[in-house]
Amino acid sequence: MRPNSLAFRLFASAAAWTLVVLPVTAFLLLSLYRQAVERSFDARLNVYLTSLIASTTAEGASTPKAPANLGEPVFTIPFSGWYWQIKPFEGAAERPLFVSDSLLDQQLKLPSQQGAAPDQHLIRRAYAPGPQDQRLRVVEREIKPAGALSAPYSYAVAGDAAEIDKDLAEFRMMLIAALAVLGLGLVVATLFQVRFGLSPLRAIRHNLAAIRSGDAERLEGELPTEIRPLQQELNALIQSNREIVERARTHVGNLAHALKTPLSVITNEARERNDPLASKVVEQAELMRTQITHHLDRARVAARSSAIGDITDVDGVLNGLKRALDRIYENRALQLTVDSSPGLKFQGEKQDFEEMVGNLLDNACKWAKSQVWVSAARCDGAGNFEVLVDDDGPGLTGPDRARAVKRGQRLDETKPGSGLGLSIVAELAHLYKGRFDLEPSPQGGLRARLNLPAA
């Protein structure tokens, strides 16, 4: 896919959207899972906290009593990561402080000391550093023993947050793997969707190429509903183009007959008289006939050059011209060599190509000493091809080459012809958006370089 293609734009936009959505989705899912894991862990800590409160409070007592065993060995193993603590908020020196055996002589850093706000049940939750650089999840609740003057106590239970981190790490790896597979699948599906969705456009391109090359006359085939109007409009445009070309040919023929008949009458009447005026009328009438024929032919070619579907086999035309010229110049024993790339096609009508190359070859044969070379090959990196006609004749100087392509210019009256040959080639090449140049030939004579559109 090229960067400026419609397929690349669709694929790039879908891929970019996928690369944005999947990381955002991963972040949201990871956040939701973290909250779920923390709620589950806090619920476990809350069970221990409730058991701790129940085992240390007595009816009517103003201070908590020493707690009983909570039934979990982890609270007896030193620095196991699981701890509980009962601590007065005020008067720590006069009031009892209880800690789990696992905490030894250490104390927990409470959420209340970190400024954590209590919920509706007066429970605070926070992460806090523990003994031996442990990371703890701490749940704290404020309990006020019986008696109006009793000071509140802080009941806290802490668990090792490594369990939370481990669950999150495992979920993160599974989530990344799942989303990576999903992202790859979406990219592949998008690529397939773009290729499949735009395949009718590729079919249209191939069909148009077939029409341009003359292998088809209209766009055929069943296309999607969205593209069917385009197919209909293109077929209508192709048909309209053919009708315009046909009308132009008809008008050109009608105009030629309409003008030539009066000119013939004028010429015949003038020839019956033997005076200078009649001679001048005949001369000018013949000139008008030549000009009319010339420009009507150019109008005909201009109409044909814009037509769709006309192609000409280059190799066939060149070899056909070679056979004809070999017979014409048989008495001079000229050697005419043809070298053409196989499969080369001219985007235009055969008659016009024969006229251009035929004029060049005829001119080369007139001036060649013994050899004429003609070659045709496609230009590199372009939609054109070149025809080169070389001879070993006397050649032309720079000013003479410029004059030779002007209509009616003859550089030597000893050779037969009207002087229109090279100018016709130049005009035909221009009408086909090609180019015609004369230059010195490597063979010592003149080289004619004709650049034309290839099919």
Coordinates of C-alpha atoms in Angstrom, one line a residue:
M1 CA 0.0 0.0 0.0
R2 CA 1.3 3.4 -1.0
P3 CA 1.2 6.2 1.7
N4 CA -1.2 8.3 -0.4
S5 CA -3.6 5.4 -1.2
L6 CA -7.1 5.1 0.1
A7 CA -6.3 1.6 1.3
F8 CA -3.3 2.9 3.4
R9 CA -5.5 5.7 4.9
L10 CA -8.2 3.2 5.9
F11 CA -5.7 0.8 7.3
A12 CA -3.6 3.4 9.1
S13 CA -6.6 5.0 10.7
A14 CA -8.0 1.7 11.9
A15 CA -4.6 0.6 13.2
A16 CA -4.1 3.9 15.0
W17 CA -7.5 3.6 16.6
T18 CA -6.6 0.1 17.7
L19 CA -3.3 1.2 19.2
V20 CA -5.1 4.0 21.2
V21 CA -8.1 1.9 22.4
L22 CA -6.3 -1.2 23.5
P23 CA -3.8 0.6 25.9
V24 CA -6.7 2.6 27.4
T25 CA -8.8 -0.6 27.8
A26 CA -5.8 -2.3 29.4
F27 CA -5.4 0.6 31.9
L28 CA -9.1 0.6 32.8
L29 CA -9.3 -3.2 33.2
L30 CA -6.1 -3.2 35.3
S31 CA -7.5 -0.4 37.5
L32 CA -10.8 -2.3 38.0
Y33 CA -9.0 -5.5 38.8
R34 CA -6.8 -3.7 41.3
Q35 CA -9.9 -2.3 43.1
A36 CA -11.5 -5.8 43.1
V37 CA -8.3 -7.4 44.5
E38 CA -8.0 -4.7 47.2
R39 CA -11.7 -5.1 48.2
S40 CA -11.2 -8.8 48.5
F41 CA -8.0 -8.4 50.6
D42 CA -9.7 -5.7 52.7
A43 CA -12.6 -8.0 53.4
R44 CA -10.2 -10.6 54.6
L45 CA -8.5 -8.1 56.9
N46 CA -11.9 -6.9 58.1
V47 CA -12.7 -10.4 59.2
Y48 CA -9.6 -10.5 61.4
L49 CA -10.3 -7.0 62.6
T50 CA -13.8 -7.9 63.7
S51 CA -12.5 -11.1 65.5
L52 CA -9.8 -9.0 67.2
I53 CA -12.4 -6.4 68.4
A54 CA -14.7 -9.2 69.6
S55 CA -12.0 -11.0 71.6
T56 CA -10.7 -7.9 73.4
T57 CA -13.7 -6.0 74.4
A58 CA -15.7 -6.9 77.5
E59 CA -19.0 -5.5 78.6
G60 CA -18.5 -2.4 80.9
A61 CA -14.7 -2.5 80.6
S62 CA -13.0 0.9 80.0
T63 CA -9.9 -0.7 78.4
P64 CA -9.4 -3.6 76.1
K65 CA -8.1 -6.9 77.5
A66 CA -5.4 -9.0 76.0
P67 CA -6.7 -10.7 72.9
A68 CA -7.1 -14.4 72.4
N69 CA -5.5 -16.3 69.5
L70 CA -7.2 -15.3 66.2
G71 CA -6.7 -18.8 64.9
E72 CA -4.1 -17.9 62.3
P73 CA -0.4 -19.0 62.8
V74 CA 0.8 -16.2 60.6
F75 CA 0.2 -13.7 63.4
T76 CA 2.7 -15.6 65.6
I77 CA 5.6 -15.9 63.1
P78 CA 8.0 -13.0 63.5
F79 CA 7.8 -10.5 60.6
S80 CA 5.5 -12.8 58.6
G81 CA 3.9 -9.8 57.0
W82 CA 0.6 -10.3 59.0
Y83 CA 0.2 -8.2 62.1
W84 CA -2.4 -6.7 64.4
Q85 CA -2.1 -3.9 66.9
I86 CA -4.3 -2.3 69.6
K87 CA -3.1 1.2 70.5
P88 CA -4.8 4.1 72.4
F89 CA -5.1 7.3 70.6
E90 CA -4.1 9.3 73.7
G91 CA -2.1 8.6 76.8
A92 CA 0.0 5.8 75.5
A93 CA 2.2 5.8 78.6
E94 CA -0.6 5.1 81.0
R95 CA -2.8 2.8 78.8
P96 CA -2.1 -0.7 77.6
L97 CA -0.6 -1.3 74.1
F98 CA -1.1 -4.8 72.5
V99 CA 0.7 -6.1 69.4
S100 CA 0.8 -9.5 67.7
D101 CA 3.7 -11.8 68.3
S102 CA 4.7 -11.4 64.6
L103 CA 5.3 -7.7 65.2
L104 CA 7.6 -8.2 68.2
D105 CA 8.7 -4.8 69.5
Q106 CA 7.7 -2.9 66.3
Q107 CA 4.6 -0.8 65.8
L108 CA 2.4 -0.3 62.7
K109 CA 2.2 3.0 60.9
L110 CA -1.5 3.6 60.9
P111 CA -3.7 5.1 58.2
S112 CA -4.9 7.7 60.7
Q113 CA -1.3 8.9 61.0
Q114 CA -1.1 9.2 57.2
G115 CA -4.3 11.3 57.1
A116 CA -6.5 8.6 55.5
A117 CA -10.2 9.5 55.9
P118 CA -12.6 7.0 57.5
D119 CA -15.6 5.6 55.7
Q120 CA -19.1 5.4 57.0
H121 CA -18.1 2.6 59.4
L122 CA -15.2 4.6 60.8
I123 CA -12.7 2.3 59.0
R124 CA -9.5 3.6 57.4
R125 CA -7.5 1.8 54.8
A126 CA -4.0 2.6 53.4
Y127 CA -0.7 1.1 52.3
A128 CA 2.1 1.6 54.8
P129 CA 5.7 0.5 55.2
G130 CA 6.3 -2.4 57.7
P131 CA 9.2 -4.1 59.3
Q132 CA 12.1 -5.2 57.1
D133 CA 10.9 -2.9 54.3
Q134 CA 7.7 -4.8 53.8
R135 CA 4.8 -3.1 52.1
L136 CA 1.6 -3.6 54.1
R137 CA -2.1 -3.1 53.5
V138 CA -3.5 -1.8 56.8
V139 CA -7.1 -1.7 57.9
E140 CA -7.8 0.5 61.0
R141 CA -10.9 1.1 63.1
E142 CA -11.6 3.4 66.0
I143 CA -13.2 1.7 69.0
K144 CA -14.3 3.5 72.2
P145 CA -14.8 1.3 75.2
A146 CA -17.7 1.6 77.6
G147 CA -17.9 4.8 79.7
A148 CA -18.3 8.3 78.8
L149 CA -14.8 9.3 79.8
S150 CA -13.1 6.4 78.1
A151 CA -10.5 7.3 75.4
P152 CA -10.8 5.7 72.0
Y153 CA -8.5 2.9 70.8
S154 CA -7.1 2.2 67.4
Y155 CA -7.6 -1.4 66.3
A156 CA -5.5 -2.3 63.2
V157 CA -4.8 -5.4 61.2
A158 CA -2.2 -5.5 58.4
G159 CA -1.4 -8.0 55.7
D160 CA 1.4 -8.4 53.2
A161 CA 0.6 -6.4 50.1
A162 CA 2.9 -8.7 48.1
E163 CA -0.1 -11.0 47.6
I164 CA -2.0 -8.1 45.9
D165 CA 1.0 -7.2 43.8
K166 CA 1.4 -10.9 42.8
D167 CA -2.2 -11.2 41.7
L168 CA -1.9 -7.9 39.8
A169 CA 1.3 -9.0 38.0
E170 CA -0.3 -12.3 36.9
F171 CA -3.4 -10.5 35.7
R172 CA -1.3 -7.9 33.9
M173 CA 0.7 -10.5 32.0
M174 CA -2.5 -12.4 31.0
L175 CA -4.2 -9.1 30.0
I176 CA -1.2 -7.9 27.9
A177 CA -1.0 -11.3 26.1
A178 CA -4.8 -11.3 25.5
L179 CA -4.9 -7.7 24.2
A180 CA -1.8 -8.3 22.1
V181 CA -3.5 -11.3 20.4
L182 CA -6.7 -9.2 20.0
G183 CA -4.8 -6.3 18.6
L184 CA -2.9 -8.5 16.1
G185 CA -6.2 -10.1 15.1
L186 CA -7.9 -6.7 14.7
V187 CA -5.0 -5.4 12.5
V188 CA -5.2 -8.6 10.3
A189 CA -8.9 -8.3 10.1
T190 CA -8.6 -4.6 9.2
L191 CA -6.1 -5.4 6.5
F192 CA -8.4 -8.1 5.1
Q193 CA -11.4 -5.8 5.4
V194 CA -9.6 -3.0 3.5
R195 CA -8.4 -5.4 0.8
F196 CA -11.8 -7.1 0.4
G197 CA -13.7 -3.8 0.6
L198 CA -11.6 -2.1 -2.0
S199 CA -11.3 -5.0 -4.4
P200 CA -14.1 -3.7 -6.6
L201 CA -12.0 -0.5 -7.2
R202 CA -9.1 -2.7 -8.4
A203 CA -11.5 -4.5 -10.7
I204 CA -12.6 -1.1 -12.1
R205 CA -9.0 -0.1 -12.6
H206 CA -8.2 -3.4 -14.5
N207 CA -11.4 -3.0 -16.6
L208 CA -10.5 0.6 -17.5
A209 CA -7.1 -0.5 -18.5
A210 CA -8.7 -3.2 -20.7
I211 CA -10.9 -0.5 -22.3
R212 CA -7.9 1.8 -22.9
S213 CA -6.0 -1.0 -24.5
G214 CA -8.9 -2.0 -26.7
D215 CA -9.5 -5.4 -25.1
A216 CA -13.0 -4.3 -23.8
E217 CA -15.6 -1.7 -24.8
R218 CA -17.3 -1.1 -21.5
L219 CA -17.2 -1.8 -17.7
E220 CA -18.8 -5.2 -17.1
G221 CA -19.4 -7.2 -14.0
E222 CA -21.5 -7.1 -10.9
L223 CA -20.3 -4.3 -8.6
P224 CA -21.4 -3.3 -5.1
T225 CA -24.5 -1.0 -4.8
E226 CA -22.3 2.0 -3.8
I227 CA -20.1 1.7 -6.8
R228 CA -22.7 0.8 -9.4
P229 CA -23.6 4.4 -10.2
L230 CA -19.9 5.1 -10.9
Q231 CA -19.9 2.1 -13.3
Q232 CA -23.0 3.4 -15.1
E233 CA -21.6 7.0 -15.4
L234 CA -18.2 5.7 -16.7
N235 CA -20.0 3.5 -19.3
A236 CA -22.1 6.5 -20.3
L237 CA -18.9 8.7 -20.6
I238 CA -17.2 6.1 -22.7
Q239 CA -20.2 5.8 -25.0
S240 CA -20.5 9.6 -25.2
N241 CA -16.8 9.8 -26.2
R242 CA -17.3 7.3 -29.0
E243 CA -20.3 9.2 -30.2
I244 CA -18.4 12.5 -30.2
V245 CA -15.6 10.9 -32.2
E246 CA -17.9 9.4 -34.7
R247 CA -19.8 12.7 -35.2
A248 CA -16.5 14.5 -35.6
R249 CA -15.5 12.0 -38.3
T250 CA -18.8 12.4 -40.1
H251 CA -18.6 16.2 -40.0
V252 CA -15.0 16.1 -41.2
G253 CA -16.0 14.0 -44.2
N254 CA -19.1 16.1 -44.9
L255 CA -17.0 19.3 -44.8
A256 CA -14.3 17.8 -47.1
H257 CA -16.9 16.9 -49.7
A258 CA -18.7 20.2 -49.4
L259 CA -15.5 22.2 -50.0
K260 CA -13.8 20.0 -52.6
T261 CA -16.8 20.1 -55.0
P262 CA -16.9 23.9 -55.4
L263 CA -13.2 24.0 -55.7
S264 CA -13.3 21.4 -58.4
V265 CA -15.9 23.5 -60.3
I266 CA -13.8 26.6 -59.9
T267 CA -10.6 24.8 -61.1
N268 CA -12.4 23.3 -64.1
E269 CA -13.9 26.6 -65.2
A270 CA -10.5 28.4 -64.8
R271 CA -8.7 25.8 -66.8
E272 CA -11.0 26.5 -69.8
R273 CA -9.6 30.0 -70.0
N274 CA -6.1 30.8 -71.1
D275 CA -5.1 34.0 -69.3
P276 CA -3.0 35.0 -66.3
L277 CA -6.1 35.4 -64.0
A278 CA -7.3 31.8 -64.8
S279 CA -3.8 30.5 -64.1
K280 CA -3.7 32.3 -60.8
V281 CA -7.1 30.9 -59.8
V282 CA -6.0 27.4 -60.7
E283 CA -2.9 27.8 -58.6
Q284 CA -4.6 29.2 -55.6
A285 CA -7.5 26.6 -55.8
E286 CA -5.0 23.8 -55.8
L287 CA -3.3 25.4 -52.8
M288 CA -6.6 25.7 -51.0
R289 CA -7.3 22.0 -51.8
T290 CA -4.0 21.0 -50.3
Q291 CA -4.6 23.2 -47.2
I292 CA -8.2 21.9 -46.8
T293 CA -7.0 18.3 -47.0
H294 CA -4.2 18.9 -44.6
H295 CA -6.2 20.6 -41.9
L296 CA -9.2 18.3 -42.3
D297 CA -6.8 15.3 -41.8
R298 CA -5.4 17.0 -38.7
A299 CA -9.0 17.5 -37.3
R300 CA -9.7 13.9 -38.0
V301 CA -6.6 12.8 -36.2
A302 CA -7.3 15.1 -33.2
A303 CA -10.7 13.5 -32.8
R304 CA -9.2 10.0 -33.0
S305 CA -6.4 10.8 -30.6
S306 CA -8.8 11.4 -27.8
A307 CA -10.8 8.3 -28.5
I308 CA -10.7 5.4 -26.0
G309 CA -9.6 1.9 -26.9
D310 CA -7.6 2.4 -30.1
I311 CA -4.3 0.5 -30.0
T312 CA -1.8 -0.4 -32.7
D313 CA 0.8 -3.2 -32.7
V314 CA 4.2 -1.4 -33.3
D315 CA 6.1 -4.4 -34.5
G316 CA 3.5 -5.3 -37.1
V317 CA 3.4 -1.8 -38.6
L318 CA 7.2 -1.5 -38.7
N319 CA 7.7 -4.8 -40.5
G320 CA 4.8 -4.0 -42.9
L321 CA 6.4 -0.7 -43.8
K322 CA 9.8 -2.5 -44.3
R323 CA 8.3 -4.9 -46.8
A324 CA 6.7 -2.0 -48.7
L325 CA 9.8 0.1 -48.8
D326 CA 12.0 -2.9 -49.7
R327 CA 9.9 -3.2 -52.9
I328 CA 9.9 0.6 -53.6
Y329 CA 13.7 1.0 -53.2
E330 CA 14.6 -2.4 -54.6
N331 CA 16.7 -0.9 -57.4
R332 CA 18.9 1.0 -54.9
A333 CA 19.7 -2.2 -52.8
L334 CA 19.0 -0.3 -49.6
Q335 CA 19.3 -2.4 -46.4
L336 CA 16.5 -1.6 -44.0
T337 CA 16.9 -3.0 -40.4
V338 CA 14.0 -3.2 -38.0
D339 CA 14.5 -3.8 -34.2
S340 CA 11.3 -3.6 -32.1
S341 CA 10.5 -4.7 -28.6
P342 CA 8.0 -7.5 -28.6
G343 CA 4.5 -6.7 -27.4
L344 CA 4.9 -2.9 -27.8
K345 CA 1.6 -1.1 -28.5
F346 CA 0.8 2.4 -29.6
Q347 CA -2.1 4.2 -27.9
G348 CA -3.7 5.4 -31.1
E349 CA -5.0 4.4 -34.6
K350 CA -2.9 2.3 -36.9
Q351 CA -3.4 4.8 -39.9
D352 CA -1.8 7.6 -37.9
F353 CA 1.1 5.6 -36.7
E354 CA 1.7 4.3 -40.3
E355 CA 1.6 7.9 -41.6
M356 CA 4.2 9.1 -39.0
V357 CA 6.7 6.3 -39.3
G358 CA 6.1 5.9 -43.0
N359 CA 7.1 9.5 -43.6
L360 CA 10.2 9.1 -41.5
L361 CA 11.3 5.9 -43.2
D362 CA 10.5 7.2 -46.7
N363 CA 12.6 10.4 -45.9
A364 CA 15.4 8.3 -44.6
C365 CA 15.4 6.0 -47.6
K366 CA 15.5 8.9 -50.0
W367 CA 18.7 10.3 -48.4
A368 CA 20.4 7.1 -47.2
K369 CA 23.5 5.9 -49.0
S370 CA 23.1 2.2 -48.3
Q371 CA 21.5 1.6 -44.8
V372 CA 18.5 2.6 -42.8
W373 CA 17.8 1.5 -39.2
V374 CA 14.5 1.8 -37.3
S375 CA 14.1 0.7 -33.6
A376 CA 11.2 1.0 -31.1
A377 CA 11.4 0.5 -27.4
R378 CA 9.6 1.6 -24.3
C379 CA 11.0 4.6 -22.3
D380 CA 12.2 3.7 -18.8
G381 CA 9.9 4.9 -16.1
A382 CA 7.3 6.4 -18.4
G383 CA 4.1 5.5 -20.3
N384 CA 5.7 6.4 -23.7
F385 CA 7.9 4.6 -26.2
E386 CA 10.4 5.9 -28.7
V387 CA 10.9 5.2 -32.4
L388 CA 14.4 6.0 -33.7
V389 CA 15.0 6.2 -37.5
D390 CA 18.7 6.5 -38.5
D391 CA 20.3 6.7 -41.9
D392 CA 23.9 6.9 -43.2
G393 CA 23.1 9.9 -45.5
P394 CA 24.5 13.4 -45.5
G395 CA 22.5 14.5 -42.5
L396 CA 21.4 18.1 -41.7
T397 CA 22.9 21.1 -39.8
G398 CA 21.1 22.5 -36.8
P399 CA 19.3 25.3 -38.6
D400 CA 18.3 23.0 -41.4
R401 CA 16.8 20.5 -38.9
A402 CA 14.7 23.2 -37.4
R403 CA 13.5 24.3 -40.9
A404 CA 12.8 20.7 -42.0
V405 CA 9.8 20.3 -39.6
K406 CA 8.1 23.4 -40.8
R407 CA 5.2 22.8 -43.1
G408 CA 6.0 23.0 -46.8
Q409 CA 9.7 23.5 -46.3
R410 CA 11.9 21.6 -48.8
L411 CA 15.7 21.7 -48.4
D412 CA 16.4 20.0 -51.7
E413 CA 14.2 20.3 -54.8
T414 CA 16.0 17.3 -56.5
K415 CA 14.1 14.8 -54.3
P416 CA 10.4 14.1 -55.0
G417 CA 7.7 15.2 -52.5
S418 CA 5.6 18.1 -51.3
G419 CA 7.7 19.1 -48.3
L420 CA 4.8 18.2 -45.9
G421 CA 6.1 14.8 -44.6
L422 CA 8.1 15.9 -41.6
S423 CA 5.7 18.6 -40.6
I424 CA 2.9 16.1 -40.7
V425 CA 4.9 13.9 -38.3
A426 CA 5.5 16.8 -35.9
E427 CA 1.8 17.8 -35.9
L428 CA 0.6 14.2 -35.4
A429 CA 3.0 13.6 -32.6
H430 CA 1.8 16.8 -30.9
L431 CA -1.8 15.8 -31.3
Y432 CA -1.0 12.5 -29.5
K433 CA 0.8 14.5 -26.8
G434 CA 4.1 13.1 -28.0
R435 CA 7.3 14.6 -29.4
F436 CA 9.3 14.7 -32.6
D437 CA 12.9 15.7 -32.9
L438 CA 15.7 15.6 -35.4
E439 CA 19.3 15.1 -34.4
P440 CA 22.6 13.8 -35.7
S441 CA 22.7 10.1 -36.1
P442 CA 25.5 7.9 -34.7
Q443 CA 25.5 6.3 -38.2
G444 CA 26.7 9.5 -39.7
G445 CA 23.4 10.8 -41.2
L446 CA 20.2 12.0 -39.6
R447 CA 18.3 10.6 -36.6
A448 CA 14.5 11.1 -36.2
R449 CA 13.3 10.6 -32.7
L450 CA 9.6 10.0 -32.3
N451 CA 8.1 9.8 -28.7
L452 CA 4.5 8.5 -28.5
P453 CA 2.1 7.2 -25.8
A454 CA 2.3 3.4 -25.2
A455 CA -0.8 1.3 -24.5

